[in-house]
Structures are given as structure tokens and as C-alpha cells.
Amino acid sequence: MSNYTMHILICGGTGCISAESDIIADEFTKELARVGMTEEVQVLKTGCFGFCEKGPIVKVLPDSTFYVEVTPDDVEELVNEHVVKGRVVDRLLFIDPSSKETIEDSKHMDFYKKQQRVALRNCGFVDPHNIDEYIARDGYQALGQSILEMSQLEVIELMEDANLRGRGGGGFPAGLKWRFTYNNESDQKYVICNADEGDPGAFMDRSILEGDPHSVVEAMAICGYAIGADKGLVYIRAEYPLAIERLQLAIDSAREYGLLGDDIMGSGFNFDIEVKFGAGAFVCGEETALIHSMEGQRGEPTTKPPFPAESGFWGKPTCVNNVETLANVPVILLKGADWFKTIGTEKSPGTKVFALAGKINNVGLIEVPMGTTLREVIYDIGGGIKDGKEFKAVQTGGPSGGCLTAKDLDTPIDFDNLLEKGSMMGSGGMIVMDEDDCMPAVARFYLEFTQEESCGKCTPCRIGTTRLFELLDKITQGKGTMEDLELMKELSHVITDTSLCGLGQTASNPVLSTLDIFWDEYVAHVTDKKCPAGQCTALLEYKITDACTGCTLCTRVCPTDAIDGKLKELHVIDQEKCIKCGACMDRCKFKAIIRE
Amino acid sequence: MAKIKSLDELKALRDSVQNTVDVREHGDNVEDMIIVRVAMATCGIAAGAREIMNFMAHELRDQGIDNVMITQVGCMGLCYAEPTVEVTLKGEEPVVYGNVTEEKALEIIEKHIKNGTMVDGIIPSTHKSLDE
């Protein structure tokens, strides 16, 4: 029996591990041994706390003290002060960026106050390596209840009632998907977990698999029982080594406990899971392409119907669910559909996990009830825009989504509202942009991504995205014409209407959305040959004004020797040589260098 | 590990491992809990504070009392009376017991923690903590 009266939780997500959280954990073990406290204090590596901006995070319980940006060198002090003497180490506490107050525990942080953790309920709370901790949190109870006390249809009906919509982006009701797969009779069916998270900047699924892999394992088994499948497969990208390691360990320990395998808990139900690796192609997040990739074929989509529920993996009925969708399943079964529907909005019950990135103070992973407004997410949880700049737009839905602007800040976020606003939920990436971000350049970035990731099977996507990218490139170079803008609109609609799969059908969304909202900015690039945000380097010119004192500092930082001038004389920039890096402007003490 | 063969076995396993996460669950409602602090500086440990803390932790768990948070603190400055145990009921002033033995610890649990009545052995408070 454990005597631990204090638990030290160290974030073991990929982000914090890259900031040496592994070493911090080892240091804690070492230091605790030195002071003879190993029996009283437990050191645990958990999943992601979500507050990646200030990682590595160390949380001390039961008092919930929340230390940020901890380094291995801080551990000795933390042990001497906090563990031995019970005194909080103030200098490592979080300081609220707006009120400048030091905040001792996580409960008083704005970042956590508005969050509600359902899919992430165990992330940053349990040790993902230890199945016992998951079981202590009612883990595998939902599986036991389903297979022993409920019929297959009862499970499906409960899921339909809860109206859990696919969190991978489509928003298709999971219960309905389960029913379709159940209805298709076959000697063999499959459950597939789609862990091919591909949106730039999104890491929800990775964090769930790293922080609470058992919830996904359990949910897959429940789904298997409901639809009549005895085999599950996880399609995960090979560039998620930590998630793969922890998921595999979870599968192995579940097998060891008899929670996977034959005759689970004496129910007569058999289920096992295999992990398959993807090579990281964006298109393989599309379910038919994913299935082809798993079969060893080229990762290319095929037309639907037939849907995977009818003819999926090896032509058998297959249910494909996203990681976050699955992570919700065990809680729904335990707490019921009515409980689930109390969270979120009427048409989109539950919560959604978002990865906040871009020009926002609190970069990280958050989970909020559906219907939370963008303002709450960006200003309350996200802590506002970096460096006090002006909010310009937020891109949701990654390369398939669109932009929302200041006028949409009070829109409650759910599947339908975002579609109505010309964006989409997507898998949950949120890239926040400020006044310095140029929208044509943003659209160009996403098109560069999609044209590279297009599998090339269908012409509209293969050639269309390339042409669209070329047009955007031309505009950001200042060589575009007004006809190009009209052409882009037309081309976008053609790509959307004629592409084979979701990748092509949504690829032009960032273009259409930015053309619609930021038309003036496009026009400025085309007619005035200016980039209002000052980001398109081809359209910029750095100049030195009369304020120059001739201190020669700029000539020394210029990497291309483009600045000429003698000591105490006005300097001049040679525009031919200038690469517009802005180093001189950053360095000038007299604000004598301007950009226009 | 033997395989789990029924839902009851799974529930039994859950109950037996529950305490591994208890301390963390308590973190969610510290305000509502009775706080027991055991002085665990060198003087305290030498006088047997660790044994007293473990004894109390076991006893509370065995009795199924889950509204108590036990934590170790540094030297309270009462080295002459170690082991010392401080009990803070919700909304009340902390009370410090000195020279705590296993029998005294049991009495503190039975009377003070369960019923809110103080027992003998209290060291009159001579100071206040800054944050209280």
C-alpha cells in the first residue's frame, strides 16, 4: 500500500520532454532520495497539461501548486523548499500576463477556469504507463458494463442518443456510424482508430494518446462489441514515436490484464488491437485513403459510396473513428447520454479540444464546452494576443478551414456555426493571427501545404491546387492582376466541386475565406503593390531617414553589406543588395530606419 | 498479473488501487478538507514523525475517512515537542499537538478529526503563519 502523501506530476508530453522534463523527473527522484523522502513523495510523468507555452510544467498535489518553466537546475531548490519545508518557491510560479499577479495553483489560472475536461479527463492526471491508475479512475468499467450488461443495440442507441459528433472534423454522428457498420452483416468487421493527425499546428490526438492511451483502447473495444468486430486497428503516423510507445504499452498491459484478447471479463467477447504506422501523408487522414494505406496500397482515396461501414478494410464493414471521438466514449457510457447532453450546445453536445497556436499568449492544448465563444477562448483562456498587438483573424480547421475575424468573436463555437461563417471545426487547430500577418501570404502558406500533400489521383486537386498556389505566389510577389483575383475565385469553386475527396474539396477554403473577408488586402497587393501587414518581403522597401546619426551600427549587422555610409553621415540602403531581413531596423537605436 | 475474469474482479481491482490517485483527486477540493500537517524536519523525523504520519495515513485510509489531506511540512520550531502534528478544521484556527504517539494520533483521529473536539496535548499557539 502506498504511503505517498505528496505527488509530483511532471508533464511528459512531447513538448515538455523536448524541454528536458525527462531529466527533471530523474533529478526529482535523485533529490528525494538525498533528503530521504522517497516513501512519502511520488514522482510521476503524466500526459500533457495543455499549458505548453510555459513548459516544462511541474504540478505538486494535493495542494495543486503549479510551477512553470522549470529547469533541471531548479529541482534541488524545489525539493529543499517545497517538499522538505513546505514553502512554495515563488519565482517558479505562473504570473498572470494581464494582472501581473503571481498565481500559486492551477485552479486560479484563467487558462483552466473556463475549461471542461472530458476527452482530456486523465491527461496530466494519471501516469499513462500504469494501467492501474486508469482503472482507479473507473477505467474499463464502461467496457465491462457494455459487454456484460448491455446488448449491442443498447450501446449503439446510447451513443446515438448522446449525439457525439466526429471530432476529426466532419462532425458526423458517431452513433450513426456505429449503427451502419452494425447493420452490414459480415463474417469479419473492423474498428479503426484514425490517429493520422495532419493539420499543421494541431496536436490534440497526439496528446490524448500520450496522456491517456487506455481511454482509446477501451473505447475501441466498446465500439468493437457494438458493431460486432473482434479486431481493431490504430492508424498512427510514425512521427509520433512517444504516442506509439505509450499506446503499444497500453495495449500490452490491457492484454496482460485480460481486458483485450479472448473472452474479455468472462463475456465471451473477443477483441484485440494492432497498431499500423502511416508515413505522415495528410491525405491518409481521409478514411478511404487511410484504409488503402493500411492494406499496403498507395494512400489514395476512392469515391464514396461505398462507405467504409459497408466496404472498408479488405472489403469488410469497418468503423473509422477519430482519437478524440473515441476518448469521449467510455465517459458517455458511464455517465449516460443525458449527462453528456448537458454539456455543449443542442446540436453539438460535449466538449472540443483545441490546439491554440500562433500569436497568442498561452499557446497550448485546451478543452472547452461546445458553444464557448471565440472571445473566451482567445482572451480568457488564451490570455490575448502576444505583445499587446491587435487581433486580426483566427484560422480554424487548418488547411481545410477558413478565417474568423473580430466580428465573429462572440460566435459560439460549434460544428454548424463555424460552417455558416465560412470556416469549419476541423480537427481543432486554431492559428491566431495578429495585425502583422498578411492574409494572402497565409492563404499561400496553406495552399503550398495542400498542393504538396495532394495525392495526385484526381486532376482538379493535383493541378488545381498547384495553379492556385502559383496565383497566390504571384500576388505576394506584387505581380498579380485584378483578373487573377477573379480567376482564383473561379478556380477555387471548380476545385471544390470536382475533387474526389475531402482534401481537394476543402483545399480552396482558405483562399475563398480570405478573398471574401480581406478583399482590400488582396487589392492592395495587386494595384498598389503594397503589403499592408508588411510581411511580403518582395513588396517592402527599407529606407533610412534623416534621423540617422551615422552611428554605423546598421552597417555592421547587415548580412549582405547593403548599407553604405561614413561615420556621422547619413547612411543609405542599396535596394539591389537588400534582402529585407529587417535586422538593421531592429538594431537602429534612433528609429531612423523605416519600412514601407 | 492474473487476468480479470469478471466485472466484479475489475471493481475489486479498482477499489484496491483507488488510493494511488486519491491524493490527486483531493487536489480538486482542498478548501473543503481537514488539513493535517506533520513536521518533518530532521528533528521531527528523528523523533518518529515519519512513523506517525504513515500511521495516520494508514489509519484514515482503513477507516475510509477521505476528507483529510495529510502533508509534511518543515520545522515548526517546536523541536522540544516533536513529533508535532497540526490539525486545521475547515474555517478554524490551526491546532498543534506535541509529543504525538500512536495512541495520541488515534485519539486525534477519533475525537478531533471525526467529531471536532480537541484533545489533550495542545501546544498553545505562540505565532501565526503569514498566509493564514
XYZ file of C-alpha atoms in Angstrom:
728
model
C 0.000 0.000 0.000
C 1.363 3.389 -0.892
C 2.189 5.921 1.778
C 2.581 8.799 -0.606
C 1.184 11.994 0.810
C 2.554 14.184 -1.921
C 2.537 13.631 -5.665
C 4.811 15.486 -8.011
C 3.392 15.429 -11.525
C 5.768 16.263 -14.321
C 4.482 16.838 -17.815
C 5.695 14.031 -20.055
C 4.150 15.270 -23.293
C 6.343 15.654 -26.360
C 6.604 19.421 -25.892
C 7.822 19.295 -22.315
C 10.088 16.307 -22.918
C 11.870 18.294 -25.593
C 12.395 20.893 -22.851
C 14.137 18.322 -20.642
C 11.202 17.205 -18.489
C 12.690 13.689 -18.521
C 15.815 14.996 -16.832
C 13.698 16.980 -14.368
C 11.898 13.777 -13.339
C 15.207 11.974 -12.829
C 16.521 14.892 -10.777
C 13.450 14.773 -8.562
C 13.964 11.070 -7.902
C 17.610 11.732 -7.091
C 16.939 14.722 -4.837
C 14.129 12.972 -2.975
C 16.466 10.086 -2.255
C 19.007 12.569 -0.915
C 16.554 14.037 1.593
C 15.104 10.619 2.389
C 11.583 11.356 1.183
C 11.110 8.657 -1.440
C 8.498 6.909 0.680
C 6.334 9.978 1.107
C 6.613 11.647 -2.259
C 5.729 10.058 -5.568
C 7.200 11.338 -8.820
C 5.071 10.762 -11.905
C 5.394 11.540 -15.561
C 1.942 12.322 -16.908
C 0.477 13.397 -20.207
C 0.185 16.956 -21.435
C -1.168 19.632 -19.069
C -2.016 21.763 -22.070
C -0.108 24.813 -20.900
C 2.677 24.237 -23.388
C 3.560 27.945 -23.560
C 5.228 27.784 -20.151
C 6.556 24.235 -20.158
C 8.015 22.211 -18.627
C 5.242 22.129 -16.060
C 5.601 20.599 -12.602
C 2.451 20.283 -10.529
C 2.524 19.375 -6.854
C -0.508 17.718 -5.296
C -2.646 17.734 -3.202
C -2.137 21.500 -2.962
C -2.165 21.927 -6.794
C 0.878 24.199 -6.804
C 1.682 24.869 -10.438
C 5.295 25.523 -11.377
C 6.158 26.730 -14.865
C 9.304 26.765 -16.992
C 11.120 24.516 -14.576
C 14.680 23.525 -15.421
C 16.673 20.575 -14.057
C 18.702 23.092 -12.005
C 15.567 24.194 -10.139
C 14.825 20.748 -8.762
C 17.171 20.906 -5.791
C 15.524 24.120 -4.588
C 12.035 22.735 -5.157
C 12.814 19.676 -3.068
C 14.554 21.631 -0.292
C 11.889 24.290 -0.080
C 8.568 22.828 -1.162
C 8.945 19.182 -0.269
C 11.025 19.429 2.873
C 9.943 22.768 4.317
C 6.507 23.096 2.756
C 7.308 26.517 1.329
C 6.217 27.419 -2.175
C 9.009 28.568 -4.471
C 7.587 31.876 -5.684
C 9.976 32.527 -8.507
C 8.751 29.483 -10.450
C 5.073 30.268 -10.160
C 2.973 31.457 -13.049
C 2.482 35.199 -13.392
C -0.789 36.251 -14.959
C 0.159 38.333 -18.004
C -2.735 40.761 -17.645
C -2.982 41.305 -13.877
C 0.746 40.669 -13.237
C -0.263 38.669 -10.179
C 1.569 35.558 -9.137
C -0.758 32.581 -9.172
C 0.007 29.714 -6.874
C -2.268 26.926 -8.048
C -3.795 25.817 -11.291
C -7.357 26.301 -10.100
C -6.912 30.071 -10.047
C -5.451 30.311 -13.529
C -7.701 31.809 -16.197
C -6.283 29.215 -18.529
C -8.005 26.412 -16.623
C -11.063 28.191 -15.195
C -13.155 28.048 -18.361
C -12.027 24.638 -19.456
C -14.012 21.479 -19.014
C -12.054 18.321 -19.496
C -13.904 15.289 -20.814
C -11.714 13.832 -23.540
C -8.636 15.057 -21.654
C -10.012 13.996 -18.257
C -6.975 11.893 -17.431
C -4.343 13.863 -19.319
C -1.922 15.384 -16.867
C -3.562 13.448 -14.070
C -2.630 9.793 -14.448
C 0.596 8.073 -15.264
C -0.076 6.830 -18.808
C 2.391 3.979 -18.313
C 0.374 2.481 -15.489
C -2.911 0.726 -16.259
C -3.786 0.625 -12.541
C -4.104 4.403 -12.459
C -6.556 4.292 -15.356
C -8.518 1.556 -13.596
C -8.539 3.613 -10.389
C -10.298 6.339 -12.411
C -13.095 3.906 -13.365
C -11.166 2.718 -16.400
C -12.550 -0.290 -18.281
C -15.784 -0.137 -16.230
C -17.624 1.114 -19.303
C -16.279 -1.793 -21.325
C -17.308 -4.256 -18.598
C -20.791 -2.819 -18.384
C -21.253 -2.813 -22.146
C -20.188 -6.351 -22.835
C -21.759 -7.891 -19.730
C -24.878 -5.872 -19.091
C -25.905 -4.282 -22.379
C -26.873 -5.588 -25.795
C -25.044 -4.362 -28.873
C -28.042 -2.287 -29.875
C -28.354 -0.747 -26.434
C -24.783 0.533 -26.714
C -25.478 1.932 -30.183
C -28.730 3.557 -29.066
C -26.971 5.202 -26.139
C -24.313 6.554 -28.468
C -26.954 7.837 -30.890
C -28.817 9.457 -28.046
C -25.660 11.205 -26.822
C -25.167 12.574 -30.357
C -21.384 12.513 -30.124
C -20.237 14.035 -33.402
C -16.972 13.061 -35.067
C -14.176 15.150 -33.605
C -11.864 14.594 -36.567
C -13.562 17.465 -38.313
C -16.521 16.120 -40.240
C -18.902 16.166 -37.321
C -20.722 13.038 -38.452
C -22.590 11.395 -35.533
C -20.510 8.504 -34.201
C -23.568 6.517 -33.065
C -24.947 6.552 -36.594
C -21.643 5.349 -37.985
C -21.702 2.500 -35.465
C -25.250 1.583 -36.486
C -24.414 1.498 -40.205
C -21.472 -0.806 -39.538
C -23.617 -2.955 -37.244
C -26.310 -3.254 -39.929
C -23.904 -4.574 -42.541
C -23.637 -8.279 -41.866
C -20.299 -9.930 -42.405
C -18.080 -12.725 -41.076
C -15.447 -10.100 -40.204
C -15.681 -6.442 -39.260
C -13.070 -3.924 -38.143
C -12.766 -0.924 -35.835
C -10.213 1.621 -36.963
C -8.896 4.447 -34.857
C -7.806 7.332 -37.060
C -4.730 8.802 -35.402
C -3.374 10.333 -38.582
C -3.426 13.870 -37.276
C -2.159 16.042 -40.094
C -3.240 19.662 -39.711
C -0.245 21.939 -39.271
C -0.143 23.024 -35.633
C -2.674 20.501 -34.327
C -1.717 18.028 -31.622
C -4.937 17.019 -29.842
C -4.843 13.376 -30.810
C -1.175 13.023 -30.053
C -1.701 14.428 -26.573
C -4.585 12.081 -25.828
C -2.585 9.056 -26.948
C 0.420 10.223 -24.952
C -1.514 11.165 -21.846
C -4.378 8.694 -21.691
C -3.940 5.874 -24.206
C -6.202 3.487 -22.307
C -9.289 5.592 -22.943
C -8.813 4.980 -26.669
C -8.093 1.276 -26.195
C -11.215 0.860 -24.062
C -13.390 2.825 -26.496
C -12.221 0.742 -29.447
C -13.196 -2.435 -27.613
C -16.628 -0.969 -26.802
C -17.098 0.002 -30.443
C -15.976 -3.475 -31.494
C -18.582 -5.057 -29.272
C -21.323 -2.740 -30.507
C -20.722 -3.266 -34.214
C -19.673 -6.914 -33.985
C -15.952 -6.620 -34.708
C -13.203 -8.568 -32.971
C -10.298 -6.699 -34.458
C -9.211 -3.115 -34.024
C -6.501 -1.200 -35.815
C -4.912 2.107 -34.957
C -3.517 4.055 -37.895
C -0.949 6.397 -36.423
C 1.734 8.454 -38.047
C 5.264 7.195 -37.494
C 6.438 10.668 -36.480
C 4.599 10.283 -33.165
C 7.110 7.941 -31.502
C 6.110 8.727 -27.921
C 2.398 8.259 -28.619
C 3.155 4.954 -30.346
C 5.283 3.753 -27.439
C 2.631 4.573 -24.831
C -0.230 3.226 -26.923
C 1.602 -0.045 -27.502
C 2.350 -0.309 -23.792
C -1.324 0.333 -23.022
C -2.401 -2.407 -25.443
C 0.132 -4.822 -23.944
C -0.935 -4.155 -20.362
C -4.631 -4.406 -21.263
C -3.876 -7.762 -22.851
C -1.985 -8.870 -19.754
C -4.980 -7.947 -17.587
C -7.334 -9.815 -19.910
C -9.066 -6.598 -20.949
C -8.105 -7.330 -24.530
C -7.913 -10.798 -26.017
C -10.316 -13.737 -25.840
C -13.366 -13.939 -23.614
C -12.938 -10.485 -22.033
C -14.169 -10.498 -18.407
C -15.941 -13.789 -18.990
C -18.331 -12.251 -21.515
C -17.418 -14.420 -24.468
C -16.465 -11.254 -26.418
C -13.062 -11.296 -28.121
C -11.201 -8.195 -29.193
C -7.633 -7.274 -29.960
C -5.853 -4.224 -31.342
C -2.984 -3.850 -33.764
C -1.034 -0.644 -34.416
C -0.264 0.339 -38.006
C 2.093 3.138 -38.939
C 1.459 5.777 -41.547
C 4.190 7.701 -43.298
C 2.635 11.050 -42.482
C 0.688 11.875 -45.632
C -2.064 14.408 -44.995
C -4.450 12.669 -47.405
C -4.317 9.477 -45.321
C -6.492 11.161 -42.713
C -9.299 10.680 -45.260
C -10.833 7.357 -44.330
C -10.722 5.587 -47.680
C -7.116 6.662 -48.299
C -6.263 5.571 -44.763
C -7.724 2.130 -45.373
C -5.844 1.736 -48.659
C -2.623 2.741 -46.945
C -3.215 0.128 -44.241
C -3.787 -2.517 -46.879
C -0.339 -1.767 -48.243
C -1.606 0.113 -51.272
C -0.985 3.718 -52.246
C -2.585 6.137 -49.855
C -5.173 7.405 -52.301
C -8.865 7.942 -51.700
C -11.688 6.286 -53.595
C -15.199 7.545 -54.185
C -17.851 7.132 -51.533
C -20.197 5.250 -51.563
C -19.372 2.560 -50.793
C -18.648 3.928 -47.345
C -16.226 2.019 -45.098
C -19.204 0.971 -42.962
C -20.186 -1.162 -45.953
C -16.887 -1.996 -47.588
C -13.796 -0.896 -45.729
C -10.594 -2.657 -44.663
C -10.117 -5.659 -47.008
C -13.646 -5.001 -48.288
C -15.203 -5.721 -44.889
C -17.516 -3.409 -42.895
C -15.289 -1.016 -40.997
C -15.996 1.717 -38.474
C -13.443 4.547 -38.570
C -13.426 6.919 -35.588
C -11.021 9.668 -34.648
C -8.926 9.529 -31.438
C -10.734 12.351 -29.654
C -14.151 10.934 -30.583
C -13.155 7.603 -29.053
C -11.742 9.217 -25.907
C -15.251 10.536 -25.184
C -16.909 7.126 -25.453
C -16.108 5.500 -22.065
C -17.317 8.560 -20.100
C -20.540 8.726 -22.089
C -21.291 5.096 -21.305
C -20.535 5.539 -17.619
C -22.321 8.837 -17.077
C -25.052 8.476 -19.668
C -26.254 10.348 -22.718
C -28.271 12.834 -20.666
C -25.205 13.912 -18.729
C -23.277 14.344 -21.975
C -26.034 16.463 -23.482
C -25.928 18.889 -20.566
C -22.508 19.970 -21.880
C -22.218 21.994 -25.046
C -24.948 23.101 -27.426
C -28.112 21.352 -28.546
C -26.788 20.283 -31.930
C -23.189 19.770 -30.845
C -23.163 18.277 -27.365
C -19.986 17.747 -25.388
C -16.643 19.479 -25.494
C -13.955 20.080 -28.070
C -10.216 20.032 -27.698
C -8.347 22.813 -29.473
C -4.669 23.351 -30.091
C -4.011 27.071 -29.674
C -1.097 28.317 -31.710
C 0.170 31.428 -33.402
C 0.282 34.939 -31.967
C -1.403 34.099 -28.700
C -0.021 34.361 -25.183
C -0.963 30.914 -23.909
C -0.033 28.512 -26.662
C -1.284 25.092 -25.688
C -3.979 22.473 -25.588
C -7.408 23.314 -24.244
C -10.792 21.653 -23.940
C -13.963 23.736 -23.739
C -17.684 23.003 -23.933
C -19.133 23.458 -27.416
C -20.762 26.862 -27.603
C -17.895 28.670 -25.899
C -17.223 31.869 -27.788
C -14.067 32.637 -29.670
C -13.539 35.618 -27.374
C -13.462 33.385 -24.306
C -11.017 31.025 -25.984
C -8.662 33.712 -27.256
C -8.799 36.290 -24.470
C -9.750 34.407 -21.279
C -8.088 31.068 -21.830
C -5.525 32.081 -24.412
C -4.526 35.205 -22.495
C -4.932 37.511 -25.509
C -2.648 38.428 -28.356
C 1.112 38.419 -27.951
C 2.924 41.702 -27.304
C -0.353 43.619 -26.993
C -0.906 43.561 -30.758
C -4.284 43.782 -32.451
C -6.240 40.581 -33.120
C -6.775 40.100 -36.825
C -8.116 36.634 -37.520
C -8.089 33.033 -36.411
C -7.810 30.119 -38.801
C -9.842 27.113 -37.685
C -9.945 23.799 -39.464
C -6.344 24.055 -40.649
C -5.739 23.899 -44.400
C -9.370 22.882 -44.940
C -10.884 25.697 -42.944
C -11.227 29.401 -43.116
C -10.745 32.602 -41.189
C -12.848 34.127 -38.487
C -12.331 37.775 -37.624
C -13.056 40.243 -34.842
C -16.735 40.426 -35.804
C -17.061 36.674 -35.133
C -15.506 36.846 -31.664
C -18.841 36.348 -29.935
C -19.982 33.454 -32.092
C -20.468 30.304 -30.027
C -18.136 27.672 -31.448
C -19.844 24.535 -32.719
C -19.867 22.500 -35.923
C -22.767 24.327 -37.575
C -21.883 27.888 -36.600
C -18.372 27.596 -37.956
C -19.631 26.208 -41.278
C -22.080 29.051 -41.505
C -19.240 31.523 -41.035
C -17.347 30.008 -43.956
C -14.873 28.118 -41.813
C -15.104 24.691 -40.221
C -14.396 22.912 -36.967
C -11.756 20.657 -38.456
C -9.813 18.604 -36.026
C -9.315 21.567 -33.703
C -6.282 23.554 -34.732
C -6.620 27.267 -34.024
C -3.991 29.520 -35.500
C -4.288 33.042 -34.160
C -3.071 35.896 -36.338
C -2.335 39.497 -35.475
C -2.000 42.753 -37.405
C 1.428 41.734 -38.731
C 0.080 38.711 -40.591
C -0.597 39.132 -44.279
C -3.688 37.205 -45.361
C -2.688 36.461 -48.972
C 0.552 35.080 -47.511
C -1.434 32.944 -45.070
C -3.548 31.565 -47.921
C -0.370 30.944 -49.875
C 1.074 29.006 -46.930
C -1.937 26.694 -46.740
C -2.044 26.168 -50.497
C 1.631 25.339 -50.506
C 0.792 22.680 -47.934
C -2.219 21.204 -49.756
C -0.620 21.182 -53.186
C 2.313 19.306 -51.714
C 0.052 16.897 -49.842
C -2.341 16.293 -52.745
C -2.006 12.619 -53.654
C -2.319 13.448 -57.341
C -5.025 10.964 -58.162
C -7.649 13.420 -59.395
C -6.898 16.273 -61.772
C -8.813 19.138 -60.081
C -6.843 18.704 -56.900
C -3.471 17.875 -58.425
C -3.369 20.656 -60.997
C -5.914 22.988 -59.447
C -4.104 23.438 -56.128
C -0.812 23.955 -57.960
C -2.304 26.677 -60.193
C -3.960 28.277 -57.193
C -0.667 28.298 -55.341
C 1.086 29.878 -58.328
C -1.505 32.644 -58.481
C -1.113 33.362 -54.766
C 2.637 33.350 -55.125
C 2.363 35.846 -57.958
C 0.195 38.138 -55.827
C 2.540 38.075 -52.842
C 5.369 38.965 -55.259
C 3.409 42.016 -56.336
C 2.937 40.703 -59.875
C -0.767 39.848 -59.663
C -3.593 41.442 -61.640
C -7.265 42.007 -60.858
C -8.094 39.273 -63.365
C -6.016 36.891 -61.264
C -8.257 37.530 -58.286
C -11.355 36.657 -60.299
C -9.607 33.619 -61.746
C -8.712 32.450 -58.246
C -12.353 32.585 -57.199
C -13.493 30.633 -60.229
C -10.720 28.063 -59.908
C -11.473 27.626 -56.212
C -15.096 26.777 -56.904
C -14.146 24.298 -59.616
C -11.690 22.517 -57.308
C -14.295 22.340 -54.548
C -16.983 20.981 -56.862
C -14.982 18.420 -58.768
C -12.359 16.963 -56.431
C -12.575 13.343 -55.384
C -12.067 13.589 -51.646
C -12.174 15.984 -48.729
C -8.636 17.211 -49.259
C -9.402 18.766 -52.638
C -12.971 19.690 -51.783
C -11.789 21.870 -48.904
C -8.365 22.942 -50.190
C -9.574 26.262 -51.555
C -11.410 27.237 -48.356
C -8.543 29.384 -47.023
C -8.447 31.236 -50.366
C -12.191 31.813 -50.627
C -12.424 32.807 -46.998
C -9.579 35.337 -47.131
C -10.724 36.713 -50.508
C -14.128 37.265 -49.017
C -13.031 38.865 -45.752
C -9.773 40.548 -46.723
C -10.511 41.620 -50.300
C -8.904 45.021 -49.704
C -5.677 43.412 -48.714
C -5.557 41.436 -51.963
C -6.335 44.596 -53.910
C -3.515 46.453 -52.139
C -1.084 43.758 -53.270
C -2.365 43.880 -56.834
C -2.959 47.556 -57.532
C -0.716 49.427 -55.061
C 1.951 46.714 -54.971
C 1.990 47.101 -51.194
C 1.644 44.603 -48.383
C -0.356 46.385 -45.635
C 0.818 43.934 -42.966
C 4.431 44.351 -44.019
C 5.079 40.650 -44.401
C 5.550 40.110 -48.133
C 9.234 40.878 -48.489
C 9.048 41.396 -52.243
C 6.778 44.397 -51.684
C 8.809 46.033 -48.959
C 11.470 48.651 -49.004
C 13.667 49.647 -46.088
C 14.789 53.252 -46.049
C 16.958 55.389 -43.804
C 15.551 58.760 -42.765
C 17.210 61.982 -41.646
C 17.077 60.766 -38.070
C 20.205 58.756 -38.868
C 23.144 59.846 -36.725
C 25.678 57.855 -38.668
C 26.496 55.529 -35.803
C 27.341 52.726 -38.300
C 25.609 50.081 -36.182
C 23.351 49.052 -39.073
C 26.220 48.580 -41.476
C 27.709 46.065 -39.068
C 24.537 43.947 -38.690
C 23.596 43.930 -42.370
C 24.313 40.411 -43.644
C 24.656 41.491 -47.267
C 26.642 44.722 -46.811
C 23.812 46.647 -48.427
C 24.204 49.721 -46.217
C 26.713 52.346 -47.125
C 27.754 55.395 -45.129
C 30.570 57.018 -43.233
C 30.736 57.688 -39.508
C 28.450 60.592 -38.507
C 26.978 60.800 -42.009
C 23.567 59.784 -43.316
C 23.553 56.124 -44.392
C 21.880 54.711 -47.495
C 20.486 51.246 -48.263
C 21.304 49.732 -51.637
C 17.926 48.252 -52.641
C 19.579 45.867 -55.102
C 21.575 44.195 -52.363
C 18.957 44.415 -49.579
C 17.310 41.065 -48.732
C 14.701 42.767 -46.481
C 15.628 40.832 -43.381
C 14.883 43.810 -41.138
C 17.989 43.299 -38.992
C 19.012 46.951 -39.394
C 15.606 48.236 -38.346
C 15.610 46.066 -35.218
C 19.091 47.302 -34.348
C 18.737 51.046 -35.006
C 18.583 52.966 -31.729
C 17.280 56.142 -33.322
C 14.270 54.712 -35.193
C 15.876 56.094 -38.334
C 15.092 53.057 -40.477
C 11.568 52.722 -41.817
C 9.779 50.008 -43.743
C 7.225 50.826 -46.379
C -0.934 -10.408 -13.108
C -3.852 -12.803 -13.279
C -6.407 -11.980 -15.914
C -9.541 -10.134 -14.878
C -12.417 -12.539 -15.359
C -15.475 -10.568 -14.367
C -16.775 -7.073 -13.795
C -16.635 -7.703 -10.041
C -12.963 -8.525 -10.268
C -12.396 -5.299 -12.156
C -14.284 -3.353 -9.489
C -12.289 -5.043 -6.744
C -9.081 -4.115 -8.519
C -10.282 -0.537 -8.883
C -11.017 -0.292 -5.168
C -7.621 -1.678 -4.272
C -5.735 0.790 -6.484
C -8.022 3.735 -5.769
C -5.658 5.194 -3.180
C -2.942 5.643 -5.795
C -4.800 8.604 -7.226
C -6.627 9.791 -4.086
C -4.064 12.439 -3.254
C -4.518 13.877 -6.734
C -8.333 13.789 -6.595
C -8.111 15.709 -3.312
C -6.325 18.468 -5.169
C -9.691 19.414 -6.660
C -11.291 20.389 -3.360
C -8.553 21.213 -0.898
C -10.624 24.060 0.533
C -13.183 21.671 1.948
C -10.739 19.317 3.583
C -9.306 18.884 7.028
C -5.593 19.514 6.778
C -3.129 17.572 8.894
C 0.434 18.786 8.770
C 3.234 16.725 10.237
C 6.526 18.479 10.935
C 9.103 16.512 9.047
C 12.348 18.348 9.532
C 15.393 16.475 10.820
C 14.268 16.870 14.427
C 10.774 15.590 13.637
C 11.955 12.619 11.649
C 14.448 11.701 14.398
C 11.625 11.777 16.930
C 9.493 9.454 14.789
C 7.357 11.862 12.736
C 7.561 9.701 9.656
C 6.109 6.719 11.506
C 3.344 8.905 12.939
C 2.493 10.323 9.526
C 2.383 6.888 7.923
C 0.374 5.546 10.848
C -2.200 8.315 10.481
C -2.351 7.918 6.704
C -2.987 4.180 7.066
C -5.497 4.618 9.837
C -7.516 7.222 7.923
C -7.499 5.056 4.842
C -8.514 1.941 6.751
C -11.371 3.791 8.348
C -12.437 5.150 4.977
C -12.067 8.789 6.037
C -11.432 10.656 2.813
C -11.835 14.307 3.738
C -8.401 14.639 5.280
C -5.306 15.791 3.492
C -2.067 14.803 5.168
C 1.025 16.660 4.219
C 4.512 17.117 5.561
C 5.917 20.500 6.461
C 9.263 21.768 7.625
C 10.333 22.552 11.166
C 7.598 24.345 13.129
C 10.168 25.494 15.642
C 8.797 23.267 18.381
C 11.722 20.884 18.383
C 11.290 20.140 22.089
C 7.874 18.618 21.427
C 8.446 16.516 18.296
C 6.698 14.790 16.695
C 4.260 17.640 16.193
C 1.010 17.393 14.268
C -1.061 20.400 13.227
C -4.763 19.919 12.569
C -6.811 22.552 10.719
C -10.540 22.052 10.529
C -12.323 23.943 7.777
C -12.722 27.580 8.735
C -10.977 27.185 12.096
C -7.628 28.161 13.549
C -4.909 25.515 13.287
C -4.237 23.476 16.437
C -0.816 21.951 17.132
C -0.312 18.772 19.153
C 3.119 17.958 20.586
C 4.847 14.717 21.511
C 2.403 12.734 19.415
C 2.486 8.984 19.868
C 0.466 6.374 18.009
C -2.126 6.358 20.810
C -2.363 10.133 20.720
C -2.644 10.071 16.912
C -5.530 7.640 17.194
C -7.206 9.893 19.744
C -6.764 12.904 17.443
C -8.414 10.999 14.618
C -11.266 9.702 16.769
C -12.096 12.922 18.569
C -10.674 15.922 16.758
C -10.898 14.862 13.120
C -14.127 12.911 13.369
C -16.003 14.984 15.949
C -14.252 18.305 16.041
C -13.483 18.151 19.779
C -9.923 18.897 20.786
C -7.932 16.524 22.945
C -5.128 16.992 25.479
C -1.617 17.760 24.357
C -2.202 21.014 22.528
C 0.697 23.422 22.386
C -0.645 26.945 22.872
C -0.093 28.932 19.747
C 2.719 31.403 20.005
C 2.786 32.589 16.426
C 0.744 32.998 13.302
C 1.638 31.975 9.793
C 1.671 34.844 7.359
C -0.738 33.280 4.915
C -3.409 32.385 7.451
